[in-house]
Short mmCIF file of C-alpha atoms and ligand atoms in Angstrom, two decimals:
data_model
loop_
_atom_site.label_atom_id
_atom_site.label_comp_id
_atom_site.label_asym_id
_atom_site.label_seq_id
_atom_site.Cartn_x
_atom_site.Cartn_y
_atom_site.Cartn_z
CA MET J 110 13.55 7.72 -18.43
CA GLN J 111 13.13 10.93 -16.41
CA ILE J 112 10.75 11.49 -14.07
CA VAL J 113 9.07 15.01 -13.82
CA ARG J 114 7.18 17.10 -11.60
CA ALA J 115 4.67 19.80 -12.96
CA GLU J 116 7.02 22.32 -12.61
CA GLU J 117 9.92 20.80 -14.25
CA MET J 118 7.52 19.62 -17.34
CA TYR J 119 6.59 23.67 -17.79
CA GLU J 120 10.19 24.29 -17.19
CA TRP J 121 11.21 21.81 -20.37
CA ASP J 122 8.18 23.32 -22.51
CA ARG J 123 9.61 27.07 -21.51
CA ARG J 124 13.21 26.00 -22.58
CA ALA J 125 12.13 24.42 -25.75
CA MET J 126 10.06 27.56 -26.59
CA ASP J 127 12.26 30.78 -25.44
CA GLU J 128 15.71 28.83 -25.66
CA TYR J 129 15.72 26.47 -28.48
CA GLY J 130 13.33 28.16 -30.81
CA ARG J 131 10.43 25.85 -30.81
CA GLU J 132 7.00 27.99 -30.78
CA GLY J 133 4.25 26.99 -28.70
CA TYR J 134 1.91 26.06 -31.42
CA ILE J 135 4.63 23.87 -32.91
CA LEU J 136 5.25 21.80 -29.38
CA MET J 137 1.45 21.56 -29.57
CA GLU J 138 1.12 20.35 -32.78
CA ASN J 139 3.99 18.08 -32.38
CA ALA J 140 2.48 16.99 -29.02
CA GLY J 141 -1.02 16.09 -30.33
CA ARG J 142 0.45 14.46 -33.80
CA ALA J 143 2.48 11.86 -31.78
CA LEU J 144 -0.49 11.32 -29.37
CA ALA J 145 -2.91 10.86 -32.42
CA GLY J 146 -0.30 8.25 -34.05
CA ARG J 147 -0.51 6.19 -30.74
CA ILE J 148 -4.35 6.46 -30.75
CA ARG J 149 -4.29 5.45 -34.20
CA GLU J 150 -2.27 2.36 -33.83
CA LYS J 151 -4.41 1.18 -30.73
CA PHE J 152 -7.47 1.33 -32.04
CA PRO J 153 -9.07 -0.14 -35.26
CA LYS J 154 -11.26 2.49 -37.49
CA ASP J 155 -14.41 1.43 -36.72
CA GLU J 156 -14.24 2.59 -33.19
CA LYS J 157 -16.25 6.12 -32.79
CA PHE J 158 -14.37 8.54 -30.50
CA LEU J 159 -15.71 11.21 -28.48
CA VAL J 160 -12.99 13.74 -27.89
CA LEU J 161 -13.65 15.93 -24.72
CA ILE J 162 -11.70 19.52 -24.96
CA GLY J 163 -10.83 21.53 -21.99
CA GLY J 164 -9.80 25.12 -21.70
CA GLY J 165 -5.79 24.97 -21.25
CA ASN J 166 -3.12 23.43 -23.20
CA ASN J 167 -4.41 19.93 -22.53
CA GLY J 168 -7.32 20.88 -24.34
CA GLY J 169 -5.10 22.08 -27.20
CA ASP J 170 -3.53 18.80 -27.45
CA GLY J 171 -7.00 17.80 -27.82
CA TYR J 172 -7.96 19.72 -30.84
CA VAL J 173 -4.48 18.77 -32.87
CA ILE J 174 -5.67 14.95 -32.04
CA ALA J 175 -9.53 15.21 -33.20
CA ARG J 176 -8.24 17.08 -35.97
CA ILE J 177 -5.32 14.52 -37.21
CA LEU J 178 -7.85 11.54 -36.67
CA LYS J 179 -10.46 13.06 -38.85
CA ASP J 180 -8.00 14.24 -41.30
CA GLN J 181 -7.36 10.26 -41.33
CA GLY J 182 -10.95 9.26 -41.86
CA PHE J 183 -11.76 8.24 -38.30
CA ASP J 184 -15.38 8.67 -36.94
CA VAL J 185 -14.79 11.82 -34.36
CA THR J 186 -17.08 13.63 -32.33
CA ALA J 187 -14.96 16.68 -30.64
CA VAL J 188 -17.11 18.68 -27.84
CA GLN J 189 -15.47 21.82 -26.57
CA VAL J 190 -16.41 21.72 -23.25
CA VAL J 191 -15.67 25.41 -21.78
CA PRO J 192 -17.02 28.39 -23.25
CA ASP J 193 -15.30 29.93 -26.20
CA GLU J 194 -13.33 32.51 -24.41
CA LYS J 195 -11.62 29.98 -22.12
CA ILE J 196 -9.78 29.20 -25.33
CA GLU J 197 -6.72 31.12 -25.86
CA GLY J 198 -3.35 31.08 -26.94
CA ASP J 199 -1.97 27.97 -28.59
CA ALA J 200 -5.00 25.98 -27.92
CA LEU J 201 -6.95 28.81 -30.02
CA TYR J 202 -4.30 28.72 -32.71
CA HIS J 203 -5.34 24.68 -33.30
CA LYS J 204 -9.08 25.69 -32.62
CA ASN J 205 -8.77 27.67 -35.62
CA VAL J 206 -6.90 25.10 -37.67
CA TYR J 207 -9.75 22.90 -36.65
CA THR J 208 -12.25 24.88 -37.66
CA LYS J 209 -10.80 26.23 -40.94
CA SER J 210 -10.13 22.35 -41.72
CA GLY J 211 -13.94 22.19 -42.01
CA TYR J 212 -14.34 20.11 -38.93
CA ASP J 213 -17.61 21.26 -36.52
CA LEU J 214 -17.90 21.03 -32.98
CA ALA J 215 -20.51 19.06 -31.29
CA GLU J 216 -22.83 19.63 -28.30
CA LEU J 217 -22.47 17.22 -25.33
CA THR J 218 -25.79 15.16 -25.45
CA GLU J 219 -27.08 11.91 -24.45
CA GLN J 220 -26.84 10.64 -27.92
CA GLU J 221 -23.26 11.34 -28.22
CA TRP J 222 -22.37 9.79 -24.91
CA ASN J 223 -24.31 6.78 -26.01
CA ARG J 224 -22.84 6.67 -29.57
CA GLY J 225 -19.22 6.91 -28.65
CA THR J 226 -17.14 3.93 -28.27
CA VAL J 227 -13.71 5.58 -27.13
CA VAL J 228 -13.82 8.85 -25.13
CA ILE J 229 -10.57 11.10 -25.43
CA ASP J 230 -10.21 12.67 -22.20
CA ALA J 231 -8.25 16.02 -23.27
CA MET J 232 -9.89 18.35 -20.31
CA LEU J 233 -7.67 18.80 -17.69
CA GLY J 234 -3.79 18.08 -17.84
CA ILE J 235 -1.04 18.80 -15.44
CA GLY J 236 -2.32 22.63 -15.06
CA VAL J 237 -5.22 21.55 -12.36
CA LYS J 238 -5.65 23.18 -9.15
CA GLY J 239 -7.94 22.34 -6.44
CA PRO J 240 -11.23 20.55 -6.37
CA LEU J 241 -13.05 20.54 -9.79
CA ARG J 242 -15.26 23.37 -10.66
CA PRO J 243 -18.11 23.17 -13.04
CA PRO J 244 -18.44 21.74 -15.73
CA PHE J 245 -15.43 19.60 -14.76
CA ASP J 246 -17.03 18.07 -11.38
CA ASP J 247 -20.17 16.62 -13.72
CA LEU J 248 -18.13 15.68 -16.69
CA VAL J 249 -15.34 13.40 -14.97
CA ARG J 250 -18.49 11.58 -13.33
CA ASP J 251 -20.07 11.05 -16.44
CA VAL J 252 -16.83 10.07 -18.30
CA ASN J 253 -16.43 7.54 -15.45
CA LEU J 254 -20.08 6.95 -15.59
CA TYR J 255 -20.65 5.78 -19.21
CA GLY J 256 -19.17 2.48 -20.62
CA MET J 257 -16.57 3.62 -23.24
CA HIS J 258 -12.85 3.19 -23.27
CA ARG J 259 -11.48 6.06 -21.65
CA VAL J 260 -8.10 7.42 -22.77
CA SER J 261 -6.53 10.19 -20.99
CA ILE J 262 -4.13 12.60 -22.57
CA ASP J 263 -1.43 13.14 -20.47
CA ILE J 264 -3.05 12.71 -17.20
CA PRO J 265 -6.30 11.33 -16.35
CA SER J 266 -8.16 14.84 -15.82
CA GLY J 267 -8.65 15.95 -12.31
CA LEU J 268 -5.67 13.86 -10.97
CA PRO J 269 -2.74 15.94 -9.54
CA ALA J 270 0.55 15.44 -11.15
CA ASP J 271 2.65 15.68 -8.17
CA GLU J 272 2.49 13.62 -4.96
CA GLY J 273 0.83 14.66 -1.73
CA GLU J 274 -2.37 15.63 -2.75
CA GLU J 275 -5.23 13.84 -0.72
CA GLU J 276 -8.35 14.62 -2.07
CA PHE J 277 -9.40 14.74 -5.82
CA GLU J 278 -11.82 13.51 -7.99
CA ALA J 279 -10.43 12.27 -11.18
CA VAL J 280 -11.13 10.38 -14.63
CA LYS J 281 -10.52 6.34 -14.30
CA ALA J 282 -8.81 5.77 -17.38
CA ASP J 283 -8.46 2.66 -19.17
CA THR J 284 -5.20 3.84 -20.79
CA THR J 285 -3.22 7.14 -20.50
CA PHE J 286 -1.03 8.15 -23.05
CA ILE J 287 1.84 10.26 -21.16
CA VAL J 288 3.06 13.51 -22.87
CA GLN J 289 6.96 12.96 -22.93
CA ALA J 290 7.84 11.71 -19.18
CA PRO J 291 6.03 10.35 -16.45
CA LYS J 292 4.53 12.39 -13.77
CA LEU J 293 5.28 11.66 -10.17
CA SER J 294 1.44 10.48 -9.40
CA LEU J 295 2.07 7.31 -11.94
CA PHE J 296 3.93 5.86 -9.08
CA THR J 297 2.36 6.92 -5.89
CA GLU J 298 -0.29 4.46 -4.48
CA HIS J 299 -3.41 6.33 -4.25
CA THR J 300 -3.28 8.01 -7.98
CA SER J 301 -1.42 5.20 -9.89
CA GLY J 302 -4.57 3.38 -10.52
CA TYR J 303 -6.20 5.95 -12.34
CA TYR J 304 -4.04 5.82 -15.14
CA GLY J 305 -4.87 2.65 -16.52
CA GLU J 306 -2.21 1.10 -18.82
CA ALA J 307 0.07 3.96 -18.79
CA GLU J 308 2.39 4.99 -21.98
CA VAL J 309 4.83 7.35 -22.33
CA VAL J 310 4.80 9.07 -25.54
CA ASP J 311 7.96 10.96 -26.99
CA ILE J 312 6.71 14.60 -28.61
CA GLY J 313 9.94 15.44 -29.70
CA LEU J 314 11.14 18.08 -27.20
CA PRO J 315 14.61 19.40 -28.06
CA PRO J 316 17.03 17.27 -25.98
CA LEU J 317 18.79 20.39 -25.02
CA SER J 318 15.70 21.40 -23.54
CA VAL J 319 14.90 18.64 -21.32
CA THR J 320 16.93 19.16 -17.89
CA ASP J 321 17.77 16.50 -15.68
CA PRO J 322 15.14 16.11 -12.50
CA ALA J 323 17.57 13.58 -10.69
CA ARG J 324 14.58 10.97 -10.85
CA GLU J 325 14.66 8.06 -13.05
CA TRP J 326 12.44 4.99 -13.72
CA ARG J 327 14.18 2.07 -14.49
CA ALA J 328 14.14 -0.03 -17.98
CA GLU J 329 15.22 -3.14 -18.78
CA GLU J 330 18.08 -2.05 -21.10
CA ASP J 331 19.41 0.06 -18.41
CA VAL J 332 19.83 -2.83 -16.12
CA LYS J 333 21.67 -4.87 -18.80
CA GLU J 334 24.13 -2.03 -19.94
CA GLY J 335 25.08 -1.05 -16.43
CA TYR J 336 25.15 -4.22 -14.25
CA PRO J 337 28.96 -5.02 -13.65
CA ARG J 338 30.55 -7.94 -15.70
CA LEU J 339 32.81 -10.52 -13.78
CA PRO J 340 36.15 -10.54 -14.82
CA ALA J 341 37.14 -14.06 -16.57
CA SER J 342 39.96 -14.57 -13.48
CA ALA J 343 37.22 -13.94 -11.14
CA HIS J 344 37.93 -15.45 -7.65
CA LYS J 345 35.74 -15.31 -4.25
CA GLY J 346 37.37 -12.01 -3.17
CA SER J 347 36.53 -10.23 -6.48
CA ARG J 348 32.72 -11.23 -5.92
CA GLY J 349 32.50 -10.02 -2.23
CA LYS J 350 32.36 -11.43 1.13
CA GLY J 351 29.49 -10.32 2.88
CA LEU J 352 28.40 -10.74 6.30
CA LEU J 353 24.67 -11.32 7.40
CA ILE J 354 23.72 -10.51 11.20
CA GLY J 355 20.26 -11.50 12.15
CA GLY J 356 17.79 -14.15 13.36
CA ALA J 357 16.34 -14.85 16.92
CA GLN J 358 15.70 -18.30 18.25
CA MET J 359 12.03 -18.13 17.18
CA MET J 360 12.93 -16.74 13.78
CA PRO J 361 15.68 -18.53 12.04
CA GLY J 362 14.23 -18.17 8.57
CA ALA J 363 14.73 -15.00 7.61
CA LEU J 364 18.55 -15.21 7.82
CA VAL J 365 18.41 -18.98 6.15
CA MET J 366 16.74 -17.12 3.27
CA ALA J 367 19.02 -13.90 3.03
CA ALA J 368 21.75 -15.93 3.01
CA LYS J 369 20.68 -18.26 0.39
CA ALA J 370 19.47 -15.07 -1.70
CA SER J 371 23.03 -13.40 -1.38
CA ILE J 372 25.08 -16.32 -2.44
CA ARG J 373 22.42 -17.19 -5.37
CA SER J 374 22.83 -13.57 -6.45
CA GLY J 375 26.55 -14.09 -6.72
CA ALA J 376 28.50 -13.30 -3.57
CA GLY J 377 31.61 -14.43 -3.23
CA LEU J 378 31.85 -15.73 0.41
CA THR J 379 28.59 -15.08 2.93
CA THR J 380 28.96 -15.27 6.54
CA ALA J 381 26.00 -15.49 8.87
CA ALA J 382 25.98 -14.53 12.36
CA THR J 383 23.33 -15.58 14.46
CA VAL J 384 22.35 -17.08 17.75
CA PRO J 385 24.34 -20.11 18.45
CA GLY J 386 21.22 -22.21 18.83
CA ASN J 387 19.65 -21.84 15.17
CA ILE J 388 23.30 -23.00 13.77
CA PRO J 389 23.16 -26.51 13.53
CA SER J 390 19.59 -26.27 11.23
CA ALA J 391 20.70 -23.52 9.50
CA ALA J 392 24.08 -24.63 8.57
CA GLY J 393 22.50 -27.99 7.33
CA SER J 394 20.41 -26.18 4.97
CA LEU J 395 23.04 -23.88 3.41
CA PRO J 396 26.62 -25.66 3.02
CA GLU J 397 27.93 -22.97 0.91
CA VAL J 398 27.53 -20.40 3.83
CA MET J 399 29.85 -19.74 6.93
CA PHE J 400 28.08 -19.42 10.17
CA MET J 401 29.28 -17.59 13.15
CA GLY J 402 27.40 -17.76 16.93
CA THR J 403 26.76 -14.08 18.57
CA GLU J 404 26.30 -13.33 21.90
CA GLU J 405 22.71 -14.16 23.16
CA VAL J 406 20.51 -13.04 26.09
CA ASP J 407 16.65 -14.60 25.84
CA GLY J 408 17.07 -16.15 22.63
CA VAL J 409 18.36 -12.71 20.90
CA ILE J 410 21.50 -11.44 19.45
CA SER J 411 23.07 -9.25 22.63
CA GLY J 412 26.23 -8.42 21.15
CA ILE J 413 28.58 -9.37 18.20
CA ASP J 414 32.49 -9.71 17.85
CA THR J 415 33.72 -6.62 16.15
CA ASP J 416 36.84 -8.49 14.69
CA SER J 417 34.16 -10.57 12.35
CA LEU J 418 33.47 -7.38 10.32
CA THR J 419 37.12 -6.93 9.63
CA GLY J 420 37.84 -8.31 5.97
CA LYS J 421 34.39 -8.01 4.64
CA ASP J 422 33.20 -6.04 1.88
CA ALA J 423 29.37 -5.01 3.06
CA VAL J 424 27.47 -6.05 6.02
CA ALA J 425 23.44 -6.38 6.24
CA ALA J 426 21.85 -6.60 9.53
CA GLY J 427 18.61 -6.64 11.65
CA ILE J 428 16.39 -9.43 9.77
CA GLY J 429 14.64 -11.67 12.11
CA MET J 430 16.15 -10.30 15.20
CA GLY J 431 13.37 -9.14 17.16
CA ARG J 432 12.84 -6.05 18.87
CA LYS J 433 13.93 -6.91 22.49
CA GLU J 434 16.28 -4.34 23.87
CA PRO J 435 19.70 -6.08 23.45
CA GLY J 436 18.97 -5.77 19.75
CA ARG J 437 19.62 -1.57 19.92
CA ALA J 438 23.23 -2.03 21.22
CA VAL J 439 23.91 -4.35 18.50
CA MET J 440 22.69 -1.97 16.18
CA GLU J 441 24.63 0.81 17.70
CA THR J 442 27.68 -1.19 17.53
CA LEU J 443 27.13 -2.06 13.95
CA LEU J 444 26.84 1.78 12.99
CA LYS J 445 29.93 2.78 14.76
CA GLU J 446 32.03 -0.23 13.96
CA THR J 447 31.28 -1.18 10.26
CA LYS J 448 33.72 0.53 8.07
CA VAL J 449 32.20 -0.85 4.63
CA PRO J 450 28.64 -0.57 3.46
CA LEU J 451 25.89 -1.58 6.07
CA LEU J 452 22.40 -2.22 5.20
CA ILE J 453 19.80 -2.34 8.10
CA ASP J 454 16.64 -4.11 7.32
CA ALA J 455 13.39 -4.98 9.52
CA ASP J 456 13.67 -5.23 13.17
CA GLY J 457 17.11 -3.32 12.38
CA LEU J 458 14.88 -0.73 11.48
CA TYR J 459 12.89 -0.65 14.37
CA HIS J 460 15.86 -0.24 16.76
CA LEU J 461 17.18 2.21 14.36
CA ARG J 462 14.69 4.66 15.21
CA PHE J 463 16.34 5.12 18.69
CA LEU J 464 19.77 5.37 17.01
CA LEU J 465 19.13 8.33 14.61
CA ASP J 466 21.73 10.69 16.28
CA VAL J 467 24.46 7.81 15.97
CA LEU J 468 22.98 7.49 12.15
CA LYS J 469 23.75 10.74 11.41
CA GLU J 470 27.19 10.44 12.95
CA ARG J 471 28.31 7.77 10.77
CA GLU J 472 30.24 8.52 7.61
CA GLU J 473 30.48 5.04 5.54
CA VAL J 474 27.90 4.26 3.23
CA THR J 475 24.70 3.15 4.93
CA VAL J 476 21.55 2.09 3.24
CA VAL J 477 17.89 1.69 4.71
CA THR J 478 15.31 -0.64 3.47
CA PRO J 479 11.87 0.16 4.66
CA HIS J 480 8.58 -0.80 3.57
CA VAL J 481 5.80 2.11 4.21
CA LYS J 482 5.07 1.39 7.71
CA GLU J 483 8.67 1.09 8.48
CA MET J 484 9.31 4.35 6.74
CA ALA J 485 6.54 6.07 8.67
CA ASP J 486 7.85 4.81 12.05
CA LEU J 487 11.36 6.01 11.19
CA THR J 488 10.44 9.53 10.20
CA GLY J 489 7.30 10.17 12.27
CA GLU J 490 5.01 10.38 9.58
CA SER J 491 1.86 8.66 9.21
CA THR J 492 1.77 5.69 6.75
CA GLY J 493 -0.68 7.94 5.04
CA GLU J 494 1.70 10.58 4.62
CA VAL J 495 4.44 8.17 3.28
CA LYS J 496 2.29 6.64 0.83
CA ARG J 497 1.02 10.09 -0.49
CA ASN J 498 4.87 11.59 -0.52
CA PRO J 499 6.91 8.66 -0.98
CA PHE J 500 9.50 10.88 -3.30
CA SER J 501 9.83 13.75 -1.13
CA ILE J 502 9.67 11.95 2.30
CA SER J 503 12.42 9.49 1.23
CA SER J 504 14.70 12.34 -0.15
CA LYS J 505 14.36 14.15 2.94
CA PHE J 506 15.05 11.18 4.97
CA ALA J 507 18.25 10.32 2.72
CA ARG J 508 19.55 14.10 3.01
CA ASP J 509 18.86 14.76 6.60
CA TYR J 510 21.22 11.48 7.47
CA GLY J 511 23.23 11.11 4.65
CA VAL J 512 21.97 7.33 3.94
CA TYR J 513 20.58 5.57 0.79
CA VAL J 514 16.86 4.71 1.35
CA VAL J 515 14.91 1.87 -0.52
CA LEU J 516 11.57 2.55 0.02
CA LYS J 517 9.90 -0.95 -0.99
CA GLY J 518 6.38 -1.04 -2.41
CA PRO J 519 4.63 -1.86 -6.08
CA HIS J 520 7.07 1.06 -7.40
CA THR J 521 10.38 0.91 -5.08
CA ILE J 522 11.94 4.38 -4.83
CA ILE J 523 15.62 4.32 -4.13
CA THR J 524 17.25 7.63 -3.06
CA ALA J 525 20.88 8.33 -2.84
CA PRO J 526 22.21 11.03 0.30
CA ASP J 527 22.17 13.66 -2.76
CA GLY J 528 18.48 13.28 -3.54
CA ARG J 529 18.99 11.23 -6.53
CA GLN J 530 16.11 8.86 -7.10
CA ILE J 531 15.57 5.95 -9.17
CA VAL J 532 11.98 4.15 -9.51
CA GLU J 533 12.00 0.45 -9.93
CA SER J 534 8.70 -0.98 -11.17
CA SER J 535 9.54 -4.95 -11.50
CA GLY J 536 7.74 -7.42 -9.47
CA ASN J 537 4.19 -8.33 -8.50
CA GLU J 538 1.67 -8.87 -5.92
CA GLY J 539 3.32 -12.13 -5.49
CA LEU J 540 6.14 -10.58 -3.39
CA ALA J 541 3.70 -8.93 -0.92
CA LYS J 542 4.69 -12.03 1.71
CA GLY J 543 6.56 -12.64 4.50
CA GLY J 544 10.48 -13.44 3.61
CA SER J 545 10.49 -11.10 0.72
CA GLY J 546 12.01 -8.37 2.34
CA ASP J 547 14.82 -10.87 4.00
CA VAL J 548 15.44 -12.11 0.33
CA LEU J 549 15.71 -8.66 -1.23
CA THR J 550 18.04 -7.94 1.77
CA GLY J 551 20.42 -10.80 0.92
CA ILE J 552 20.47 -10.02 -2.97
CA LEU J 553 21.10 -6.56 -1.85
CA LEU J 554 23.98 -7.19 0.05
CA THR J 555 25.97 -8.90 -2.81
CA MET J 556 24.92 -6.08 -5.33
CA LEU J 557 26.72 -3.59 -2.88
CA MET J 558 29.95 -5.77 -2.80
CA GLN J 559 30.15 -5.80 -6.85
CA HIS J 560 28.92 -2.39 -7.85
CA GLU J 561 30.81 0.51 -7.77
CA HIS J 562 27.72 3.15 -7.26
CA PRO J 563 25.62 1.91 -4.15
CA LEU J 564 22.76 3.55 -6.01
CA GLU J 565 23.21 1.46 -8.74
CA ALA J 566 23.57 -1.69 -6.69
CA LEU J 567 20.49 -0.95 -5.17
CA ALA J 568 18.38 -0.54 -8.43
CA ASN J 569 19.88 -3.92 -10.14
CA GLY J 570 18.82 -5.70 -6.75
CA CYS J 571 15.41 -4.45 -6.72
CA PHE J 572 15.51 -5.32 -10.55
CA LEU J 573 16.90 -8.84 -9.72
CA HIS J 574 14.30 -9.32 -7.17
CA GLY J 575 11.17 -7.89 -9.08
CA LYS J 576 12.04 -9.83 -12.24
CA SER J 577 12.34 -13.02 -10.48
CA ALA J 578 9.06 -12.90 -9.40
CA GLU J 579 7.62 -11.84 -12.70
CA LEU J 580 9.36 -14.42 -14.77
CA LEU J 581 8.27 -17.17 -12.01
CA THR J 582 4.66 -15.90 -12.41
CA ALA J 583 4.82 -16.12 -16.11
CA GLY J 584 5.75 -19.65 -15.60
CA GLU J 585 4.82 -22.25 -13.51
CA ARG J 586 3.93 -20.09 -10.34
CA THR J 587 1.26 -17.75 -9.72
CA VAL J 588 1.05 -14.66 -7.60
CA TYR J 589 -0.99 -16.94 -4.87
CA ASP J 590 1.58 -19.19 -4.41
CA LEU J 591 4.58 -17.56 -5.11
CA LEU J 592 7.39 -18.12 -2.30
CA PRO J 593 10.25 -15.77 -1.22
CA THR J 594 12.11 -19.14 -1.61
CA ASP J 595 11.19 -19.50 -4.88
CA VAL J 596 12.26 -15.74 -5.83
CA VAL J 597 15.81 -16.68 -4.77
CA GLU J 598 15.76 -20.18 -7.03
CA GLY J 599 14.18 -17.72 -9.88
CA LEU J 600 17.46 -15.42 -9.82
CA SER J 601 18.55 -18.18 -12.46
CA SER J 602 16.61 -17.37 -15.09
CA VAL J 603 16.90 -13.41 -14.63
CA PHE J 604 20.44 -13.65 -14.87
CA ARG J 605 20.08 -15.94 -18.18
CA THR J 606 17.42 -13.48 -19.50
CA TYR J 607 18.98 -10.18 -18.80
CA ILE J 608 22.43 -10.35 -17.73
CA LYS J 609 24.19 -12.68 -19.38
CA GLU J 610 25.97 -11.08 -22.86
N1 NAX K 864 3.81 23.88 -24.55
C1 NAX K 864 3.09 23.47 -23.87
O1 NAX K 864 2.67 24.08 -22.95
C2 NAX K 864 2.62 22.02 -23.93
C3 NAX K 864 1.60 21.59 -23.04
N2 NAX K 864 1.02 20.37 -23.16
C4 NAX K 864 -0.13 19.94 -22.57
O2 NAX K 864 -0.58 20.96 -21.81
C5 NAX K 864 -1.01 20.37 -20.48
C6 NAX K 864 -0.76 21.56 -19.50
O3 NAX K 864 -1.82 22.67 -20.05
P1 NAX K 864 -1.94 23.95 -19.01
O4 NAX K 864 -0.61 24.20 -18.10
O5 NAX K 864 -2.96 24.84 -20.06
O6 NAX K 864 -3.06 23.23 -17.94
P2 NAX K 864 -4.12 22.37 -18.31
O7 NAX K 864 -4.64 22.04 -19.76
O8 NAX K 864 -4.05 20.84 -17.26
O9 NAX K 864 -5.21 22.94 -17.52
C7 NAX K 864 -5.42 24.53 -17.35
C8 NAX K 864 -7.00 24.91 -17.48
O10 NAX K 864 -7.76 24.09 -16.44
C9 NAX K 864 -8.66 24.94 -15.61
N3 NAX K 864 -8.17 24.39 -14.37
C10 NAX K 864 -7.32 24.23 -13.43
N4 NAX K 864 -7.65 23.81 -12.16
C11 NAX K 864 -9.27 23.29 -12.14
C12 NAX K 864 -10.41 23.08 -11.60
N5 NAX K 864 -9.76 22.29 -10.50
N6 NAX K 864 -11.58 22.92 -12.25
C13 NAX K 864 -11.68 23.37 -13.21
N7 NAX K 864 -10.78 23.60 -14.11
C14 NAX K 864 -9.42 23.84 -13.69
C15 NAX K 864 -7.78 26.19 -15.72
O11 NAX K 864 -8.41 27.43 -15.63
C16 NAX K 864 -7.16 26.25 -17.12
O12 NAX K 864 -8.17 27.06 -17.82
C17 NAX K 864 -0.15 19.40 -20.18
O13 NAX K 864 -1.11 18.45 -19.47
C18 NAX K 864 -0.26 18.81 -21.74
O14 NAX K 864 -1.22 18.05 -22.07
C19 NAX K 864 1.70 19.13 -23.91
O15 NAX K 864 1.10 19.41 -25.18
C20 NAX K 864 3.02 20.02 -24.47
C21 NAX K 864 3.23 21.04 -24.67
K1 K K 865 -6.33 14.66 -19.40
#
């Protein structure tokens, strides 16, 4: 499903009207009808609806919804919250249809606030700009104050559609019925909570009017269809030979988790390169993995034999390797000498910020997998800026350095060097734990070896990781006790449920 900025949504509407012959009032009728249909399915007939109608096309949707619910015998009070002269164009057309149907508009009194059980918020849509002006400022506060179920149309009134805005006041919806396509603010941390339970409603735009915004929200079906199948003749070479580099004397666990995740997600052969002192214990717990000692100074990796890169299908580096000086030279060597996809995570990202010019020179596929803080450090932005602008900041970094970016969070945003983006939303707060990222790195290493396109590889890898957590917490585990190592074991259920034919 495509994710749009407000201007892209307007462009779809414009194309539908100007190029594909749909009059604006017909689009509005279709939108309102589809939305009313979902409201009808969701709420029983004994609810008392209070529809708040604003002055733009969002209000126009409100008029259609109020009329259709009344046509169907629902108890609806409709209130136009702006003066008559503000209602124009398609919204005015539908206001007239509403009144000609014999339906009244009410004044918004204390009694109406108290009588309603469901408020339909059709006050402001994606056209909101700047701080709320009267009467919307008070109305938004009132909607949030009264104890009705709050249903927002398209977007909670007052909420920006796009990323970036820091200050706003908005309806805190319980349910939002989004028109046609999710907007960016559904995915940014400071705004997503306002949507409540969000559902996208298809309003039937002509398919040709829908242009590709190059931003996609992944659904389970996409993963199932796109996942590469293993040929019956699969051997370890066709599943991929991966190299993981990381771990320091005091941090053996990260590499062990990543290596285990890599083989559990289907790698043909995984080699783990780490400081020699860690190998006996790690090898004991992972008999399927090959181990290789690196050069070592003060308990951290200080050099790697570049021959070990030969014959590998992908390399992942940086987890648990520490931030001491010698690591930087190791990362520099890897950036220069790795001729296959190279994934950089964790402490590797710390070193990378001093090696951005080397990164820019690198020609082969490179993947960085930062969380918000690491992204902030890489780009020099504050964490607040990254949280508010995850789409554009990822996109800029990906384009500037020609890399794939996996910006990890409740909605992970995966960006290709050409700016194409996929949002993967599976997973839950049980994953917010040390070690989760290491497991993801192991999975992504395997995915990079098995998929033709890195963007697909990364999206599917994030899906496996997130779904594993979801399936586990739907069963024996909870978000409190879920461990990264459980997520590795949970991969079996994800493959069985979603991938296996
Ligand atoms: N053909 C179309 O145009 C369609 C429009 N749709 C609906 O139309 C909406 C967008 O319509 P509009 O572009 O008219 O925009 P809105 O309905 O979001 O709002 C525009 C109105 O809000 C006022 N406003 C903006 N910022 C304000 C602020 N800070 N304080 C107070 N008032 C403010 C403006 O003066 C204007 O009257 C979508 O969200 C969607 O609900 C959908 O029905 C799909 C079809
Ligand atoms: K709204």
